[in-house]
mmCIF file with all atom_site columns, C-alpha atoms in Angstrom:
data_model
loop_
_atom_site.group_PDB
_atom_site.id
_atom_site.type_symbol
_atom_site.label_atom_id
_atom_site.label_alt_id
_atom_site.label_comp_id
_atom_site.label_asym_id
_atom_site.label_entity_id
_atom_site.label_seq_id
_atom_site.pdbx_PDB_ins_code
_atom_site.Cartn_x
_atom_site.Cartn_y
_atom_site.Cartn_z
_atom_site.occupancy
_atom_site.B_iso_or_equiv
_atom_site.pdbx_formal_charge
_atom_site.auth_seq_id
_atom_site.auth_comp_id
_atom_site.auth_asym_id
_atom_site.auth_atom_id
_atom_site.pdbx_PDB_model_num
ATOM 1   C CA . ASN A 1 1   ? 100.688 121.076 75.288 1.00 53.00 ? 273 ASN A CA 1
ATOM 2   C CA . ALA A 1 2   ? 104.087 120.704 76.953 1.00 60.00 ? 274 ALA A CA 1
ATOM 3   C CA . ALA A 1 3   ? 106.784 118.544 75.410 1.00 65.00 ? 275 ALA A CA 1
ATOM 4   C CA . GLY A 1 4   ? 106.329 114.940 76.501 1.00 69.00 ? 276 GLY A CA 1
ATOM 5   C CA . ALA A 1 5   ? 102.668 115.420 77.563 1.00 75.00 ? 277 ALA A CA 1
ATOM 6   C CA . VAL A 1 6   ? 100.212 112.759 76.468 1.00 79.00 ? 278 VAL A CA 1
ATOM 7   C CA . THR A 1 7   ? 96.979  113.709 74.773 1.00 78.00 ? 279 THR A CA 1
ATOM 8   C CA . ILE A 1 8   ? 94.100  111.351 75.542 1.00 80.00 ? 280 ILE A CA 1
ATOM 9   C CA . VAL A 1 9   ? 91.525  110.942 72.827 1.00 79.00 ? 281 VAL A CA 1
ATOM 10  C CA . LYS A 1 10  ? 88.253  109.228 73.683 1.00 77.00 ? 282 LYS A CA 1
ATOM 11  C CA . VAL A 1 11  ? 87.004  106.951 70.915 1.00 76.00 ? 283 VAL A CA 1
ATOM 12  C CA . PRO A 1 12  ? 83.292  106.204 71.098 1.00 74.00 ? 284 PRO A CA 1
ATOM 13  C CA . VAL A 1 13  ? 82.470  102.515 71.275 1.00 72.00 ? 285 VAL A CA 1
ATOM 14  C CA . VAL A 1 14  ? 80.042  101.496 68.544 1.00 66.00 ? 286 VAL A CA 1
ATOM 15  C CA . PRO A 1 15  ? 78.356  98.191  69.272 1.00 67.00 ? 287 PRO A CA 1
ATOM 16  C CA . VAL A 1 16  ? 78.554  95.669  66.453 1.00 67.00 ? 288 VAL A CA 1
ATOM 17  C CA . VAL A 1 17  ? 75.096  94.365  65.654 1.00 67.00 ? 289 VAL A CA 1
ATOM 18  C CA . ALA A 1 18  ? 75.232  90.716  64.708 1.00 83.00 ? 290 ALA A CA 1
ATOM 19  C CA . ARG A 1 19  ? 72.626  90.003  62.108 1.00 87.00 ? 291 ARG A CA 1
ATOM 20  C CA . ARG A 1 20  ? 71.754  87.402  59.539 1.00 89.00 ? 292 ARG A CA 1
ATOM 21  C CA . VAL A 1 21  ? 70.497  88.443  56.117 1.00 93.00 ? 293 VAL A CA 1
ATOM 22  C CA . VAL A 1 22  ? 68.658  85.804  54.082 1.00 93.00 ? 294 VAL A CA 1
ATOM 23  C CA . VAL A 1 23  ? 67.636  86.482  50.470 1.00 95.00 ? 295 VAL A CA 1
ATOM 24  C CA . LEU A 1 24  ? 65.200  84.028  48.867 1.00 94.00 ? 296 LEU A CA 1
ATOM 25  C CA . THR A 1 25  ? 63.786  84.034  45.346 1.00 96.00 ? 297 THR A CA 1
ATOM 26  C CA . ILE A 1 26  ? 60.448  82.375  44.640 1.00 96.00 ? 298 ILE A CA 1
ATOM 27  C CA . GLY A 1 27  ? 61.013  79.199  42.603 1.00 96.00 ? 299 GLY A CA 1
ATOM 28  C CA . SER A 1 28  ? 64.811  79.218  43.047 1.00 96.00 ? 300 SER A CA 1
ATOM 29  C CA . ASP A 1 29  ? 66.648  76.629  45.133 1.00 94.00 ? 301 ASP A CA 1
ATOM 30  C CA . ILE A 1 30  ? 69.602  79.019  45.564 1.00 95.00 ? 302 ILE A CA 1
ATOM 31  C CA . VAL A 1 31  ? 69.384  81.122  48.723 1.00 94.00 ? 303 VAL A CA 1
ATOM 32  C CA . MET A 1 32  ? 71.837  83.771  49.883 1.00 94.00 ? 304 MET A CA 1
ATOM 33  C CA . VAL A 1 33  ? 72.694  83.689  53.607 1.00 93.00 ? 305 VAL A CA 1
ATOM 34  C CA . ASP A 1 34  ? 74.941  86.585  54.678 1.00 92.00 ? 306 ASP A CA 1
ATOM 35  C CA . GLY A 1 35  ? 76.182  86.887  51.086 1.00 93.00 ? 307 GLY A CA 1
ATOM 36  C CA . HIS A 1 36  ? 76.970  83.167  50.672 1.00 93.00 ? 308 HIS A CA 1
ATOM 37  C CA . ALA A 1 37  ? 74.985  80.989  48.267 1.00 95.00 ? 309 ALA A CA 1
ATOM 38  C CA . THR A 1 38  ? 73.428  77.806  49.590 1.00 92.00 ? 310 THR A CA 1
ATOM 39  C CA . LYS A 1 39  ? 70.825  75.362  48.291 1.00 93.00 ? 311 LYS A CA 1
ATOM 40  C CA . VAL A 1 40  ? 67.343  74.854  49.700 1.00 92.00 ? 312 VAL A CA 1
ATOM 41  C CA . ASP A 1 41  ? 65.040  71.934  48.910 1.00 91.00 ? 313 ASP A CA 1
ATOM 42  C CA . PRO A 1 42  ? 62.338  72.466  47.893 1.00 94.00 ? 314 PRO A CA 1
ATOM 43  C CA . ALA A 1 43  ? 62.506  76.032  46.584 1.00 95.00 ? 315 ALA A CA 1
ATOM 44  C CA . PRO A 1 44  ? 60.371  78.737  48.218 1.00 95.00 ? 316 PRO A CA 1
ATOM 45  C CA . GLU A 1 45  ? 56.939  78.944  46.600 1.00 95.00 ? 317 GLU A CA 1
ATOM 46  C CA . ILE A 1 46  ? 53.742  80.948  46.802 1.00 92.00 ? 318 ILE A CA 1
ATOM 47  C CA . VAL A 1 47  ? 50.570  79.115  47.876 1.00 90.00 ? 319 VAL A CA 1
ATOM 48  C CA . ALA A 1 48  ? 47.288  80.918  48.604 1.00 84.00 ? 320 ALA A CA 1
ATOM 49  C CA . GLY A 1 49  ? 49.105  84.255  48.279 1.00 87.00 ? 321 GLY A CA 1
ATOM 50  C CA . ARG A 1 50  ? 51.684  83.344  50.936 1.00 89.00 ? 322 ARG A CA 1
ATOM 51  C CA . THR A 1 51  ? 55.358  82.416  50.638 1.00 92.00 ? 323 THR A CA 1
ATOM 52  C CA . PHE A 1 52  ? 56.207  78.946  51.965 1.00 94.00 ? 324 PHE A CA 1
ATOM 53  C CA . VAL A 1 53  ? 59.671  77.628  52.770 1.00 93.00 ? 325 VAL A CA 1
ATOM 54  C CA . PRO A 1 54  ? 61.016  74.350  54.167 1.00 93.00 ? 326 PRO A CA 1
ATOM 55  C CA . ILE A 1 55  ? 60.910  74.873  57.936 1.00 90.00 ? 327 ILE A CA 1
ATOM 56  C CA . ARG A 1 56  ? 64.174  73.222  58.859 1.00 85.00 ? 328 ARG A CA 1
ATOM 57  C CA . PHE A 1 57  ? 66.165  75.483  56.511 1.00 88.00 ? 329 PHE A CA 1
ATOM 58  C CA . ILE A 1 58  ? 64.643  78.764  57.690 1.00 83.00 ? 330 ILE A CA 1
ATOM 59  C CA . ALA A 1 59  ? 64.542  77.834  61.382 1.00 81.00 ? 331 ALA A CA 1
ATOM 60  C CA . GLU A 1 60  ? 68.134  76.596  61.510 1.00 81.00 ? 332 GLU A CA 1
ATOM 61  C CA . THR A 1 61  ? 69.309  79.671  59.585 1.00 85.00 ? 333 THR A CA 1
ATOM 62  C CA . PHE A 1 62  ? 67.991  81.724  62.524 1.00 85.00 ? 334 PHE A CA 1
ATOM 63  C CA . GLY A 1 63  ? 69.669  79.370  65.006 1.00 87.00 ? 335 GLY A CA 1
ATOM 64  C CA . SER A 1 64  ? 66.446  77.824  66.293 1.00 89.00 ? 336 SER A CA 1
ATOM 65  C CA . THR A 1 65  ? 65.690  74.164  66.870 1.00 91.00 ? 337 THR A CA 1
ATOM 66  C CA . VAL A 1 66  ? 62.953  72.171  65.138 1.00 92.00 ? 338 VAL A CA 1
ATOM 67  C CA . MET A 1 67  ? 61.173  69.183  66.612 1.00 94.00 ? 339 MET A CA 1
ATOM 68  C CA . TRP A 1 68  ? 58.916  66.977  64.467 1.00 94.00 ? 340 TRP A CA 1
ATOM 69  C CA . LEU A 1 69  ? 56.096  65.075  66.199 1.00 94.00 ? 341 LEU A CA 1
ATOM 70  C CA . PRO A 1 70  ? 55.105  62.283  63.769 1.00 94.00 ? 342 PRO A CA 1
ATOM 71  C CA . GLU A 1 71  ? 52.021  61.160  65.750 1.00 96.00 ? 343 GLU A CA 1
ATOM 72  C CA . THR A 1 72  ? 50.291  64.549  65.355 1.00 96.00 ? 344 THR A CA 1
ATOM 73  C CA . ARG A 1 73  ? 52.293  65.826  62.342 1.00 96.00 ? 345 ARG A CA 1
ATOM 74  C CA . GLY A 1 74  ? 53.206  68.700  64.611 1.00 96.00 ? 346 GLY A CA 1
ATOM 75  C CA . ILE A 1 75  ? 56.221  71.001  64.383 1.00 95.00 ? 347 ILE A CA 1
ATOM 76  C CA . THR A 1 76  ? 57.697  72.860  67.347 1.00 95.00 ? 348 THR A CA 1
ATOM 77  C CA . ILE A 1 77  ? 60.234  75.604  66.602 1.00 93.00 ? 349 ILE A CA 1
ATOM 78  C CA . THR A 1 78  ? 62.164  77.129  69.506 1.00 93.00 ? 350 THR A CA 1
ATOM 79  C CA . LEU A 1 79  ? 64.394  80.204  69.462 1.00 89.00 ? 351 LEU A CA 1
ATOM 80  C CA . GLY A 1 80  ? 65.365  81.475  72.897 1.00 88.00 ? 352 GLY A CA 1
ATOM 81  C CA . SER A 1 81  ? 62.099  81.975  74.775 1.00 91.00 ? 353 SER A CA 1
ATOM 82  C CA . THR A 1 82  ? 59.997  82.037  71.586 1.00 91.00 ? 354 THR A CA 1
ATOM 83  C CA . ILE A 1 83  ? 58.118  78.829  70.839 1.00 94.00 ? 355 ILE A CA 1
ATOM 84  C CA . ILE A 1 84  ? 56.042  78.323  67.687 1.00 95.00 ? 356 ILE A CA 1
ATOM 85  C CA . MET A 1 85  ? 53.843  75.247  67.305 1.00 96.00 ? 357 MET A CA 1
ATOM 86  C CA . LEU A 1 86  ? 52.432  74.320  63.907 1.00 96.00 ? 358 LEU A CA 1
ATOM 87  C CA . GLN A 1 87  ? 50.633  71.307  62.496 1.00 97.00 ? 359 GLN A CA 1
ATOM 88  C CA . ILE A 1 88  ? 50.550  70.031  58.925 1.00 97.00 ? 360 ILE A CA 1
ATOM 89  C CA . GLY A 1 89  ? 47.167  70.851  57.373 1.00 97.00 ? 361 GLY A CA 1
ATOM 90  C CA . ASN A 1 90  ? 46.116  73.106  60.269 1.00 97.00 ? 362 ASN A CA 1
ATOM 91  C CA . ALA A 1 91  ? 45.711  76.847  59.601 1.00 94.00 ? 363 ALA A CA 1
ATOM 92  C CA . THR A 1 92  ? 46.115  77.609  63.305 1.00 95.00 ? 364 THR A CA 1
ATOM 93  C CA . ALA A 1 93  ? 49.429  78.091  65.091 1.00 95.00 ? 365 ALA A CA 1
ATOM 94  C CA . VAL A 1 94  ? 50.400  78.619  68.712 1.00 96.00 ? 366 VAL A CA 1
ATOM 95  C CA . ILE A 1 95  ? 52.964  81.420  68.893 1.00 94.00 ? 367 ILE A CA 1
ATOM 96  C CA . LYS A 1 96  ? 54.383  82.415  72.300 1.00 92.00 ? 368 LYS A CA 1
ATOM 97  C CA . GLY A 1 97  ? 51.353  80.774  73.908 1.00 94.00 ? 369 GLY A CA 1
ATOM 98  C CA . ASP A 1 98  ? 48.785  82.628  71.799 1.00 95.00 ? 370 ASP A CA 1
ATOM 99  C CA . ILE A 1 99  ? 46.568  80.921  69.214 1.00 96.00 ? 371 ILE A CA 1
ATOM 100 C CA . THR A 1 100 ? 47.048  82.593  65.831 1.00 93.00 ? 372 THR A CA 1
ATOM 101 C CA . ALA A 1 101 ? 45.126  82.059  62.595 1.00 93.00 ? 373 ALA A CA 1
ATOM 102 C CA . LEU A 1 102 ? 47.330  81.492  59.536 1.00 91.00 ? 374 LEU A CA 1
ATOM 103 C CA . ASP A 1 103 ? 46.347  82.547  56.008 1.00 87.00 ? 375 ASP A CA 1
ATOM 104 C CA . ALA A 1 104 ? 47.388  79.090  54.774 1.00 90.00 ? 376 ALA A CA 1
ATOM 105 C CA . ALA A 1 105 ? 48.233  75.822  56.550 1.00 94.00 ? 377 ALA A CA 1
ATOM 106 C CA . PRO A 1 106 ? 51.661  74.153  56.557 1.00 96.00 ? 378 PRO A CA 1
ATOM 107 C CA . TYR A 1 107 ? 51.958  71.205  54.160 1.00 96.00 ? 379 TYR A CA 1
ATOM 108 C CA . ILE A 1 108 ? 54.398  68.486  53.080 1.00 95.00 ? 380 ILE A CA 1
ATOM 109 C CA . LYS A 1 109 ? 56.349  68.691  49.802 1.00 94.00 ? 381 LYS A CA 1
ATOM 110 C CA . ASN A 1 110 ? 59.204  66.321  48.844 1.00 90.00 ? 382 ASN A CA 1
ATOM 111 C CA . SER A 1 111 ? 59.079  64.933  52.416 1.00 91.00 ? 383 SER A CA 1
ATOM 112 C CA . ARG A 1 112 ? 59.729  68.442  53.758 1.00 92.00 ? 384 ARG A CA 1
ATOM 113 C CA . SER A 1 113 ? 57.436  70.521  55.988 1.00 93.00 ? 385 SER A CA 1
ATOM 114 C CA . MET A 1 114 ? 56.610  73.788  54.217 1.00 95.00 ? 386 MET A CA 1
ATOM 115 C CA . VAL A 1 115 ? 55.579  76.691  56.450 1.00 93.00 ? 387 VAL A CA 1
ATOM 116 C CA . PRO A 1 116 ? 54.497  80.318  55.910 1.00 91.00 ? 388 PRO A CA 1
ATOM 117 C CA . LEU A 1 117 ? 57.707  82.360  55.942 1.00 90.00 ? 389 LEU A CA 1
ATOM 118 C CA . ARG A 1 118 ? 56.389  85.674  57.284 1.00 87.00 ? 390 ARG A CA 1
ATOM 119 C CA . VAL A 1 119 ? 54.753  84.132  60.372 1.00 86.00 ? 391 VAL A CA 1
ATOM 120 C CA . ILE A 1 120 ? 57.954  82.342  61.392 1.00 87.00 ? 392 ILE A CA 1
ATOM 121 C CA . SER A 1 121 ? 60.270  85.247  60.589 1.00 88.00 ? 393 SER A CA 1
ATOM 122 C CA . GLU A 1 122 ? 58.191  87.924  62.292 1.00 88.00 ? 394 GLU A CA 1
ATOM 123 C CA . SER A 1 123 ? 57.563  85.727  65.360 1.00 89.00 ? 395 SER A CA 1
ATOM 124 C CA . PHE A 1 124 ? 61.347  85.632  65.792 1.00 88.00 ? 396 PHE A CA 1
ATOM 125 C CA . GLY A 1 125 ? 61.515  89.435  65.490 1.00 88.00 ? 397 GLY A CA 1
ATOM 126 C CA . SER A 1 126 ? 62.938  89.488  61.970 1.00 90.00 ? 398 SER A CA 1
ATOM 127 C CA . ASP A 1 127 ? 62.203  92.116  59.340 1.00 92.00 ? 399 ASP A CA 1
ATOM 128 C CA . VAL A 1 128 ? 60.710  90.727  56.123 1.00 92.00 ? 400 VAL A CA 1
ATOM 129 C CA . ALA A 1 129 ? 60.837  92.735  52.875 1.00 94.00 ? 401 ALA A CA 1
ATOM 130 C CA . TRP A 1 130 ? 59.117  91.625  49.639 1.00 93.00 ? 402 TRP A CA 1
ATOM 131 C CA . ASN A 1 131 ? 60.201  92.798  46.179 1.00 94.00 ? 403 ASN A CA 1
ATOM 132 C CA . ALA A 1 132 ? 57.155  91.932  44.061 1.00 92.00 ? 404 ALA A CA 1
ATOM 133 C CA . ALA A 1 133 ? 58.811  92.822  40.749 1.00 94.00 ? 405 ALA A CA 1
ATOM 134 C CA . LYS A 1 134 ? 61.695  90.380  41.295 1.00 95.00 ? 406 LYS A CA 1
ATOM 135 C CA . HIS A 1 135 ? 59.847  87.839  43.521 1.00 94.00 ? 407 HIS A CA 1
ATOM 136 C CA . VAL A 1 136 ? 62.612  88.260  46.100 1.00 95.00 ? 408 VAL A CA 1
ATOM 137 C CA . ILE A 1 137 ? 62.243  88.159  49.872 1.00 94.00 ? 409 ILE A CA 1
ATOM 138 C CA . THR A 1 138 ? 64.888  89.636  52.157 1.00 95.00 ? 410 THR A CA 1
ATOM 139 C CA . ILE A 1 139 ? 64.828  88.673  55.826 1.00 93.00 ? 411 ILE A CA 1
ATOM 140 C CA . THR A 1 140 ? 66.995  90.557  58.287 1.00 93.00 ? 412 THR A CA 1
ATOM 141 C CA . HIS A 1 141 ? 67.339  88.855  61.662 1.00 88.00 ? 413 HIS A CA 1
ATOM 142 C CA . LEU A 1 142 ? 69.256  90.349  64.582 1.00 83.00 ? 414 LEU A CA 1
ATOM 143 C CA . LEU A 1 143 ? 71.205  87.598  66.338 1.00 76.00 ? 415 LEU A CA 1
ATOM 144 C CA . PRO A 1 144 ? 71.167  87.460  70.161 1.00 68.00 ? 416 PRO A CA 1
#
């Protein structure tokens, strides 16, 4: 290397993966979103062996939109090209155009629509982990 010569070093570019991490505890109205505490009403709960959460909280945390159809008590959740249609009291959902049987139907609690967490999260491509000992659910969602 001669005096005054420049050495060029190539630095590999590592893409930054934008993701959202949501940690919920059954029965607790405190939820962690990307390490920040926030309140949810009502608290996540288990019904018929499934975890239910208020739809607006979980959907908006993922950046999706929620539309309520009072005439049919229907809920439409849209994230990008993924559309999920649910109905209060109906154990059938339409996810990406396909009819899907749910283990338990959405219901109303404290004027909030409660929906099965795993179905919504996994339909949006999120990873859902359950810690049975602590009753904690961790959802990892890659942002577009």
